[in-house]
Coordinates of C-alpha atoms and ligand atoms in Angstrom, one line a residue:
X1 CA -10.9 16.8 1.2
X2 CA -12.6 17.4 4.4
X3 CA -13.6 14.2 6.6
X4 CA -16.9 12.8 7.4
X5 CA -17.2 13.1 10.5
X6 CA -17.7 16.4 12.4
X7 CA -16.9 14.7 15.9
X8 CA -13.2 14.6 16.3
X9 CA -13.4 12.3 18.8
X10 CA -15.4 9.0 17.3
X11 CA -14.0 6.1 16.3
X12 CA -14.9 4.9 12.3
X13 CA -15.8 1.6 12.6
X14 CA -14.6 1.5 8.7
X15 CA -11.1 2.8 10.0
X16 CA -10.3 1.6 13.4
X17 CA -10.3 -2.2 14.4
X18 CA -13.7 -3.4 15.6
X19 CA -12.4 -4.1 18.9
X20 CA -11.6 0.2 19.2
X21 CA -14.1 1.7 21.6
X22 CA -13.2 4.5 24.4
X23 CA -13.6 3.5 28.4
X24 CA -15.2 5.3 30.7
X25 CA -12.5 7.8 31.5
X26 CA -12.6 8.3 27.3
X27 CA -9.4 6.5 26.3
X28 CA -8.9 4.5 23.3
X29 CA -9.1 0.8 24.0
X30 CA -8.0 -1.7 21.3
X31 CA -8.0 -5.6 21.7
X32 CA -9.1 -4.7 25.4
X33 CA -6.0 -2.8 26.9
X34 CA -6.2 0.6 26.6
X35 CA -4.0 3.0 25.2
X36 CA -2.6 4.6 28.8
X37 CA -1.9 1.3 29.8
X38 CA 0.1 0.4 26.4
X39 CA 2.1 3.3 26.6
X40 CA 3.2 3.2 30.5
X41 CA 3.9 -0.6 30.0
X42 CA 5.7 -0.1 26.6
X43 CA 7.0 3.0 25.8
X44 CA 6.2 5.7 23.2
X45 CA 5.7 6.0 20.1
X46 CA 4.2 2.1 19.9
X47 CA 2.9 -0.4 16.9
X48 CA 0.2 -2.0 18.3
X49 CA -1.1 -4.9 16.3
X50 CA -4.9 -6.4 16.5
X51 CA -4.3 -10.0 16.8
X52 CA -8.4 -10.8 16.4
X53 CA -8.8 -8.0 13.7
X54 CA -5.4 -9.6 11.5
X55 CA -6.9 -13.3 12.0
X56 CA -10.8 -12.1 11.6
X57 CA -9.6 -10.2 8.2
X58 CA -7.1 -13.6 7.4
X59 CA -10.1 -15.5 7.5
X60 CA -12.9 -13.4 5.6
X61 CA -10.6 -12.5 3.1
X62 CA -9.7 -16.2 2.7
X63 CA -13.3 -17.6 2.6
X64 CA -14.6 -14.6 0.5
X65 CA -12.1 -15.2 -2.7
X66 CA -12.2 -19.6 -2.3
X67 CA -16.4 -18.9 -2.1
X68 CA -16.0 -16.7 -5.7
X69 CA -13.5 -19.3 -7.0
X70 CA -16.1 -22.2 -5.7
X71 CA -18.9 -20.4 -7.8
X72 CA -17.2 -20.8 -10.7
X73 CA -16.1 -24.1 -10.7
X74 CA -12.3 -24.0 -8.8
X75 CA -10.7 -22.7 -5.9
X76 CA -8.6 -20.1 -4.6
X77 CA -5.3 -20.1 -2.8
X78 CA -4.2 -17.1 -0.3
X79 CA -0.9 -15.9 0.7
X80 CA -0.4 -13.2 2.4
X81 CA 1.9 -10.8 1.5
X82 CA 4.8 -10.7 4.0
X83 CA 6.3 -7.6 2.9
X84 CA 3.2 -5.6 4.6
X85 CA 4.3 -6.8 7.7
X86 CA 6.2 -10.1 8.8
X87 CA 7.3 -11.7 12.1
X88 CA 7.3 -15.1 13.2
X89 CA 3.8 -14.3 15.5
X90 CA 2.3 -12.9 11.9
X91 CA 3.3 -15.5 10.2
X92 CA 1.9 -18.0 12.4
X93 CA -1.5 -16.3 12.9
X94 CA -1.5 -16.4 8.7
X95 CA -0.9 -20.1 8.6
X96 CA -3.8 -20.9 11.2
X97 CA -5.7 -18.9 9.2
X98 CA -5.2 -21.1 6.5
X99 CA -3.3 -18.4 4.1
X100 CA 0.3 -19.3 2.5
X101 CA 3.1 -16.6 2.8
X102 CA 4.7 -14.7 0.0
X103 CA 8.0 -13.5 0.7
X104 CA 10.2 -11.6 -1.7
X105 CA 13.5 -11.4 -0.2
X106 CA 16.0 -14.1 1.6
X107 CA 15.3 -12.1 4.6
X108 CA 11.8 -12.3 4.6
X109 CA 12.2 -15.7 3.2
X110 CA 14.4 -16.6 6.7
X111 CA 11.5 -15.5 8.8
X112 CA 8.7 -17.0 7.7
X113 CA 11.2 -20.3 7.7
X114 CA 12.2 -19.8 11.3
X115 CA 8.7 -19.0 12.3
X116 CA 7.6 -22.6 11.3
X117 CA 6.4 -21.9 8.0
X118 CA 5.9 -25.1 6.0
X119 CA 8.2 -24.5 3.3
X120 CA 5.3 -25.8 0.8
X121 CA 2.8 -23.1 2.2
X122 CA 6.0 -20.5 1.0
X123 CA 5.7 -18.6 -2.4
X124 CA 9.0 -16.0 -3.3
X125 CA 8.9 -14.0 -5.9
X126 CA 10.8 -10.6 -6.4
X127 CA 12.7 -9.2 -9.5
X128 CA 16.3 -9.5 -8.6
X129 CA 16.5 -12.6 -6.2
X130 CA 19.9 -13.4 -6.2
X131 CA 21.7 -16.3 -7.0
X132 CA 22.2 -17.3 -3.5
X133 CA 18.4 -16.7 -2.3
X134 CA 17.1 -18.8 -5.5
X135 CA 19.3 -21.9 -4.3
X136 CA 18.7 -21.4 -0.4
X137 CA 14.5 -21.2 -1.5
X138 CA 14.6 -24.1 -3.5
X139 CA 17.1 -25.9 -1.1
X140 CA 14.2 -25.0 1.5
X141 CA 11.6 -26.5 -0.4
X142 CA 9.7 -23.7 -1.3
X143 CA 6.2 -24.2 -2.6
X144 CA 6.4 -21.9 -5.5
X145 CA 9.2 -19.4 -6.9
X146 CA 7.9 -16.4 -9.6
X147 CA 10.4 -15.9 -12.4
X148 CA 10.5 -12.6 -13.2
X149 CA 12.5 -12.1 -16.3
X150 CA 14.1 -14.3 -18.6
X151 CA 17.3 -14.4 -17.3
X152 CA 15.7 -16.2 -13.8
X153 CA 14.3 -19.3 -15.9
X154 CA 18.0 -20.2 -16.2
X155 CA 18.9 -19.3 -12.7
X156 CA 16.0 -20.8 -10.3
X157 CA 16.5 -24.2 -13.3
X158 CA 19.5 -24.7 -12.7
X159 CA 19.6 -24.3 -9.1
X160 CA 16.6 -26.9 -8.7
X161 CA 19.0 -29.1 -10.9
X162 CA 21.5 -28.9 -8.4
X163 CA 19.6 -29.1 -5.6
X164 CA 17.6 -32.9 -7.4
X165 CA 14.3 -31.2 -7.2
X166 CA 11.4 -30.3 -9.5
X167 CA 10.7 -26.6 -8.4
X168 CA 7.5 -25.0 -9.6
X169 CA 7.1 -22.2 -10.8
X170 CA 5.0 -18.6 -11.6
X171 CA 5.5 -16.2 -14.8
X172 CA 5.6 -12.8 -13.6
X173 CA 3.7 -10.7 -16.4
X174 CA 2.9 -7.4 -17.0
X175 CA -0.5 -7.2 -17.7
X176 CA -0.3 -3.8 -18.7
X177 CA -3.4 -2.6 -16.0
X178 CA -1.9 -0.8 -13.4
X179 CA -4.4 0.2 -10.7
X180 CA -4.9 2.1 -7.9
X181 CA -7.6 3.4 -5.6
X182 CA -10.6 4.4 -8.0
X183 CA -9.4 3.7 -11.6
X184 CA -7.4 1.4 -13.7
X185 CA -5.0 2.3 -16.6
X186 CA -4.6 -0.1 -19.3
X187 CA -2.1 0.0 -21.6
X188 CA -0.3 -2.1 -24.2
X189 CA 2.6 -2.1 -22.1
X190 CA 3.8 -1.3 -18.7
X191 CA 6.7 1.0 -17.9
X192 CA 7.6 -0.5 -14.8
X193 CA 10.6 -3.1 -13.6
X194 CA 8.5 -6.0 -12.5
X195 CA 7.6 -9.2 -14.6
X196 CA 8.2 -9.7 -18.6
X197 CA 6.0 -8.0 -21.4
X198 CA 2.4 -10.0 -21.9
X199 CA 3.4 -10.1 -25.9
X200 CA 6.4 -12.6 -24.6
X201 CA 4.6 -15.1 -21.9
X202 CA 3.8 -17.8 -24.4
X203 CA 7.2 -18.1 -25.3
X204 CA 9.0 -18.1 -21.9
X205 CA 6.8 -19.8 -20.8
X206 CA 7.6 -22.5 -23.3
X207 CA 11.0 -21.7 -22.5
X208 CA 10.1 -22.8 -18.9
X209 CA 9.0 -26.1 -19.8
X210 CA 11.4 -27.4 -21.7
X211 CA 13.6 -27.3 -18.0
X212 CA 13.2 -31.2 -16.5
X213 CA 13.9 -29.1 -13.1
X214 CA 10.8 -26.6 -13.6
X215 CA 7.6 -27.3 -13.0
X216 CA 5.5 -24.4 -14.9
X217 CA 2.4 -24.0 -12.7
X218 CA 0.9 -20.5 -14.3
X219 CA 0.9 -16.9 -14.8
X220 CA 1.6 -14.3 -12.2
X221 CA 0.9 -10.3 -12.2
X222 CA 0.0 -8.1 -9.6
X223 CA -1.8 -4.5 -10.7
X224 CA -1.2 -2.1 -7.6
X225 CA -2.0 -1.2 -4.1
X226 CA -5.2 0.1 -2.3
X227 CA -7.2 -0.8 -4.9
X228 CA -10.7 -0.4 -4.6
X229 CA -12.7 -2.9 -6.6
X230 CA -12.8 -5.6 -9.4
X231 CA -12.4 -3.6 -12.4
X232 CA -8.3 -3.3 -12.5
X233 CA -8.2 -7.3 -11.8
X234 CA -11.0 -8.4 -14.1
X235 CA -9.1 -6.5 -17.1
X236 CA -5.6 -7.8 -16.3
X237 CA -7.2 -11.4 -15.9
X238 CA -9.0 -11.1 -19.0
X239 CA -5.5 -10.3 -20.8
X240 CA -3.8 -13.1 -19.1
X241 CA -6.3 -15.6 -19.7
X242 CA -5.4 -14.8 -23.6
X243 CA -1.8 -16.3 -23.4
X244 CA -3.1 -18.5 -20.6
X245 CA -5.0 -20.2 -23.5
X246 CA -2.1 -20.3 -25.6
X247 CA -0.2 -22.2 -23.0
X248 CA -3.1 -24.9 -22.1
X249 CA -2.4 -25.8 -25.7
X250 CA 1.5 -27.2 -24.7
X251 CA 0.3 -28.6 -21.7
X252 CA -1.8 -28.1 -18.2
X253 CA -1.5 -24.8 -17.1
X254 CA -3.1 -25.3 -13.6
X255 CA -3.1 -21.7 -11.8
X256 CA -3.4 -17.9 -12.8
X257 CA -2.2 -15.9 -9.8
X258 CA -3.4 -12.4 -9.5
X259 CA -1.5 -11.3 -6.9
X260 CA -2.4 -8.4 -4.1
X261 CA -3.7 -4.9 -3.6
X262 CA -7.2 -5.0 -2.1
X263 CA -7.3 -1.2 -0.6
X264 CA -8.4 -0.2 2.9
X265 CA -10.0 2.7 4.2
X266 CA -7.4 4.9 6.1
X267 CA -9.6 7.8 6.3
X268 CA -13.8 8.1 6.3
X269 CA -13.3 9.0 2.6
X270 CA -11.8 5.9 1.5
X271 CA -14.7 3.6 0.4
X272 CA -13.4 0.2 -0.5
X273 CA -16.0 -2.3 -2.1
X274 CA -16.5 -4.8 0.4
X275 CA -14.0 -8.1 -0.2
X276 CA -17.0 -10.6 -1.0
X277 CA -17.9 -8.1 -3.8
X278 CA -14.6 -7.8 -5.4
X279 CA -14.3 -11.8 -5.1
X280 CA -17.3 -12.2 -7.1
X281 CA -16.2 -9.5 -9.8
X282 CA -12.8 -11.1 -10.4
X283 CA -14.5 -14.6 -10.5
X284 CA -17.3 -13.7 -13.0
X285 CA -14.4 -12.1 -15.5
X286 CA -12.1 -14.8 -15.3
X287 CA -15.5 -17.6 -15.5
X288 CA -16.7 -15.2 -18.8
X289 CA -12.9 -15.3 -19.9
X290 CA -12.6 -19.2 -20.0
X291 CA -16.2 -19.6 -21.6
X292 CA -15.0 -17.4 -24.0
X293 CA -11.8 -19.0 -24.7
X294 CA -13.6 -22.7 -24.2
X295 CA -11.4 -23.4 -21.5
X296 CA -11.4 -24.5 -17.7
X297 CA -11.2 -21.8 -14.8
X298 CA -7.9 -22.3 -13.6
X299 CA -6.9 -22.6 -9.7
X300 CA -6.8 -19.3 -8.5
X301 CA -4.0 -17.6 -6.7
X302 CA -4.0 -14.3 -4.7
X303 CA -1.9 -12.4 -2.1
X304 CA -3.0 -9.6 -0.3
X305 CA -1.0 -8.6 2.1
X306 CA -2.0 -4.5 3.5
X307 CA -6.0 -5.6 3.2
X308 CA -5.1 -8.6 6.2
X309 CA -2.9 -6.4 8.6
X310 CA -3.1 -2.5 7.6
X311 CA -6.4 -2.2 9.6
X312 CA -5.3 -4.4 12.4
X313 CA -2.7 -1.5 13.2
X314 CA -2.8 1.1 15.5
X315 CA 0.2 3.6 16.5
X316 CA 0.4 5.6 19.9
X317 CA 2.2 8.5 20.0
X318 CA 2.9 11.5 23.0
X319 CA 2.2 14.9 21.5
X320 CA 5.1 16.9 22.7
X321 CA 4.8 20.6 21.3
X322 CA 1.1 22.3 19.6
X323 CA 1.9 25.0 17.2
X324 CA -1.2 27.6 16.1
X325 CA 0.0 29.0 12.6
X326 CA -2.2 31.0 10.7
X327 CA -2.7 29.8 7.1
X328 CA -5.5 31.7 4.5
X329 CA -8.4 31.7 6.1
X330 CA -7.9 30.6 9.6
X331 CA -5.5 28.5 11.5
X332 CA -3.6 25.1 11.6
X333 CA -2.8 23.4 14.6
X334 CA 0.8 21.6 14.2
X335 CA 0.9 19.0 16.7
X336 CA 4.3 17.2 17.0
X337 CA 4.3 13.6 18.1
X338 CA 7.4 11.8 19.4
X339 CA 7.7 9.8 16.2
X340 CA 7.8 10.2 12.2
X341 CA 8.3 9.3 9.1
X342 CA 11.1 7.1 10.7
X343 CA 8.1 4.8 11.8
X344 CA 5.3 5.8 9.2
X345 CA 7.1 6.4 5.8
X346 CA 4.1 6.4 4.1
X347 CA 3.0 10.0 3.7
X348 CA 6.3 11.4 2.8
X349 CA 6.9 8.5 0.6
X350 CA 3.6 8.7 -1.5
X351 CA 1.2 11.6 0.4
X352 CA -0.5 8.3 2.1
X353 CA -3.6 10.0 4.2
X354 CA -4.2 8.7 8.0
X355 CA -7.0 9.2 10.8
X356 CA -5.8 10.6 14.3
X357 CA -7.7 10.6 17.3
X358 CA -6.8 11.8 20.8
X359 CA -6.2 8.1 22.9
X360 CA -5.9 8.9 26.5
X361 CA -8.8 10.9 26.4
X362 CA -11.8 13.0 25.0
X363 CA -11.7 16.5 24.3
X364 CA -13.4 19.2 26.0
X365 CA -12.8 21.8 23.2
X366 CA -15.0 21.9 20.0
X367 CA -13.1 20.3 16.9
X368 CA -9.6 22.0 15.0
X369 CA -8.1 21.5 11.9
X370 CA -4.6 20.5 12.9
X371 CA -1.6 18.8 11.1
X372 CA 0.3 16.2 13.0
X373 CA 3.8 16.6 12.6
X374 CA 6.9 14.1 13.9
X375 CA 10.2 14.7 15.4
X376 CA 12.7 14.5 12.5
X377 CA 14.4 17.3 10.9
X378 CA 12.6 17.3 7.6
X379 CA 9.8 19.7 6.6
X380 CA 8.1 16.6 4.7
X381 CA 8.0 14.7 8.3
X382 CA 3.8 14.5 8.7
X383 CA 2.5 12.1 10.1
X384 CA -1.1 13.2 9.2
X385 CA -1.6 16.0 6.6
X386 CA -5.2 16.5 7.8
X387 CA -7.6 16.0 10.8
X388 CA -9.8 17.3 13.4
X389 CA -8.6 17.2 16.8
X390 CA -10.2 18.8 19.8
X391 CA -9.3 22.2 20.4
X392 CA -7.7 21.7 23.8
X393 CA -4.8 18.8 22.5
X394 CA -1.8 20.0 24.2
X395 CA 1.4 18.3 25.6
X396 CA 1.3 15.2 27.0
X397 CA -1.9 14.0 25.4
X398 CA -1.7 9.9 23.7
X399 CA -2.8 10.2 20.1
X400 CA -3.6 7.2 18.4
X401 CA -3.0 6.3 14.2
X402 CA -5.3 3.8 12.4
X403 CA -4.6 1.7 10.1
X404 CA -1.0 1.4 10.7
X405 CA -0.8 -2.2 10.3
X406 CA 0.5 -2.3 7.0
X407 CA 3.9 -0.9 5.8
X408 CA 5.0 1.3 8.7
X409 CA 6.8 -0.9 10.7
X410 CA 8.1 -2.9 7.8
X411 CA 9.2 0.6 6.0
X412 CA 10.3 2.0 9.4
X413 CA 14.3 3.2 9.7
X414 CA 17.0 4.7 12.1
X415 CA 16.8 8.4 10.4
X416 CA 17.9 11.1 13.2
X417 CA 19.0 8.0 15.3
X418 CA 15.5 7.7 16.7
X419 CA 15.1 4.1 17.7
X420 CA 12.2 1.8 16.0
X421 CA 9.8 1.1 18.7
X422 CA 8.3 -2.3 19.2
X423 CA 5.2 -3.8 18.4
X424 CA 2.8 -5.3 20.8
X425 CA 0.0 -7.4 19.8
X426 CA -3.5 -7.2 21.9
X427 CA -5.7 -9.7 22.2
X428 CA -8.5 -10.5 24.8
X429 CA -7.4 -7.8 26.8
X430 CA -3.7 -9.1 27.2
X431 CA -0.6 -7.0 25.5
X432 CA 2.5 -8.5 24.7
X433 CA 5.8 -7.9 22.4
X434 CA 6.1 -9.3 19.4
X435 CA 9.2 -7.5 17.6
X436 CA 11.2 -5.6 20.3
X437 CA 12.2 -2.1 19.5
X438 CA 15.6 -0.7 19.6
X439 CA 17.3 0.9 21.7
X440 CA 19.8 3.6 22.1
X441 CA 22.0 1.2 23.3
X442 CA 21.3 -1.3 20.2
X443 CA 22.1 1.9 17.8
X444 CA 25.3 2.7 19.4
X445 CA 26.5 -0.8 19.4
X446 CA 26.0 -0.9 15.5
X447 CA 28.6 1.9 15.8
X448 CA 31.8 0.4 15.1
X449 CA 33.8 4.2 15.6
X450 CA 32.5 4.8 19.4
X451 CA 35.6 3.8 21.4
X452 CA 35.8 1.8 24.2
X453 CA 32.5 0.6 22.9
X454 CA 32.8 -2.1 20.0
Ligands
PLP501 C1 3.2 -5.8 -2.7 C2 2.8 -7.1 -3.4 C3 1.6 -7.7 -2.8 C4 0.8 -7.1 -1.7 O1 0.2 -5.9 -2.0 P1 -0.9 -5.3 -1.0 O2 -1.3 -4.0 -1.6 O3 -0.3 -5.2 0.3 O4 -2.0 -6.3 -0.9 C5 1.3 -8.9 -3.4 N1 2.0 -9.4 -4.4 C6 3.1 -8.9 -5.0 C7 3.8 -9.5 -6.1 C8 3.5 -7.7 -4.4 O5 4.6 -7.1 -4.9

């Protein structure tokens, strides 16, 4: 796939944040600082979050699924999904944005607690919580926990129990649609680790009930990731709303939770269907599914997490060494950054596709096809399979990642010792750190061989 755009130096508005704009010297400015300045404050490589851009997409994101849920008669609760991204300033922003947060480990569950979270606002789900995060999250007051097998009605039941408290509670189902970018498979069951089989939610969910200490609020599932419209969530709601039904008949059944995955456009060829049009799709299924089943739309539930902050990302990176190799039928530029997959997993994880634009300035050489490459002794370290760059990218030059918001940092490790950088979020023209990076020194002390050290 070739990109759009033939000029390797514009900025996608459907890809970069819609602060991004170049100054007059041509550098890549985002959230009003530019990129120069980031790096010579900061350091390179650098996460740089979008404060506006998270809250702006927060908030549309918000108001475009409770408007579809409105239409149909209910509403629509957010969280967003930690595991993107989360840090106490994330957190925060997501709360005055009016979204919950949906945590799936006691570490993520710690943050979003010591950022200020009201436990109530605070869904956990996951399918191996232990024993020890079930009792600390209900101890905490968590608004809702998802049980995700059979063997976690016991567990979260009797820790709420212990703890005197009425927890409530998700089903985790597997819909059997999984999803992802432009089509939906649907099968009549799911191969996968997370949730229990659709053919047995009636009866855990019975199962649920009959615990004093549970409080059954609905079914959960969530489809996939970068997922481009309705059509994956209208089918797996429509299959829900079938043991949904069976349920009403033991009692209320008062939410249907959908979970995450609206997609983002990391290139000029990804073409997600705008947010307000999905909303609408998964609220007319689920409206034709109760009218159908002569029941009442349910509350409903959702928790994107890479749709909120993916966009609201940007990574700056120092090209260090260009590389002309000749490939069939012409040449590839490798360009080699002074980062990797040890702060964008992504593309050696699952082949994820990025944008890259020269950031300190503009070129002065008419458009190459290069490959930018990162620092860490693995062939499969790319940072960006393919672009255009301007001919004339050499050492020294700032280029900039979109789209990085979402599962870089949060993904990001310690391979070849190369410390995480930090990230700093820009707002109004003002930078800041809101995670610090590490350091050489914060590696070494982790070291407990190094004598004289530790
Ligand atoms: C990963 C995940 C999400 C968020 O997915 P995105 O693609 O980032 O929107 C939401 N809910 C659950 C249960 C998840 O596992």
């Amino acid at each position: 796939m070739s990109h759009a755009s033939a000029d390797a130096d514009v900025l996608d508005p459907a890809v970069w944040p819609a602060s991004a704009h170049r100054d007059a010297a041509g550098a890549i400015v985002v959230g009003g600082v530019s990129a120069p300045e980031l790096v010579a404050r900061f350091g390179s490589p650098l996460y740089v979050l979008d404060e506006d851009e998270a809250r702006a997409r927060a908030r549309r994101i918000r108001t475009a699924l409770a408007d579809a849920a409105r239409a149909i008669g209910t509403e629509a609760h957010v969280y967003y999904a930690g595991k993107a991204f989360l840090s106490g300033e994330a957190a925060r922003w997501m709360v005055e944005e009016g979204l919950g947060i949906d945590v799936c480990t006691g570490g993520e569950l710690a943050v979003a607690l010591a950022a200020g979270v009201a436990p109530a606002l605070i869904g956990f789900h996951g399918n191996n919580k232990s024993v020890a995060e079930i009792e600390r999250a209900v101890a905490a007051g968590v608004g809702t926990i998802v049980i995700d097998s059979e063997i976690e009605i016991e567990r979260v039941a009797r820790a709420a129990r212990a703890a005197g408290r009425v927890q409530r509670v998700r089903l985790r189902v597997n819909s059997g649609v999984h999803a992802s970018t432009h089509e939906f498979l649907a099968t009549a069951h799911e191969d996968q680790k997370f949730g229990v089989p659709l053919g047995r939610a009636v009866e855990l969910g019975v199962r649920i009930r009959a615990h004093d200490s549970l409080d059954f609020l609905g079914l959960h599932c969530h489809i996939g990731s970068q997922i481009f419209d309705a059509g994956g969530f209208a089918e797996s709601a429509a299959r829900l709303l079938d043991a949904h039904a069976a349920l009403l008949a033991g009692g209320e059944v008062p939410e249907l939770n959908l979970g995450g995955g609206f997609g983002i456009a990391y290139t000029s060829d990804d073409t997600p269907a705008p947010i307000e049009e999905i909303a609408a799709g998964i609220a007319a299924a689920v409206a034709d599914g109760c009218r159908e089943r002569g029941i009442r739309p349910p509350r409903l539930a959702f928790e994107p997490g890479r749709a909120i902050i993916g966009p609201a990302g940007v990574t700056l990176y120092t090209v260090g060494t260009v590389k002309a190799v000749p490939i069939d039928g012409g040449v590839r530029h490798y360009v080699s950054v002074d980062g990797g997959m040890s702060d964008n997993a992504r593309p050696a994880l699952y082949g994820a596709d990025y944008t890259v634009r020269l950031a300190s300035r503009t070129g002065t050489a008419d458009p190459v096809l290069v490959r930018v490459a990162g620092k860490h002794c693995e062939a499969g370290d790319i940072v960006v399979d393919h672009d255009q760059l301007p001919g004339d990218v050499g050492p020294g030059d700032l280029v900039a990642l979109a789209a990085t918001g979402a599962y870089c940092w949060s993904l990001a490790s310690n391979y070849n010792h190369v410390p995480r950088p930090p990230v700093v979020a820009v707002a109004g023209g003002e930078a800041r750190v809101i995670v610090h990076g590490d350091t050489e020194e914060s590696l070494l002390a982790r070291d407990a061989g190094l004598r004289g050290r530790n």
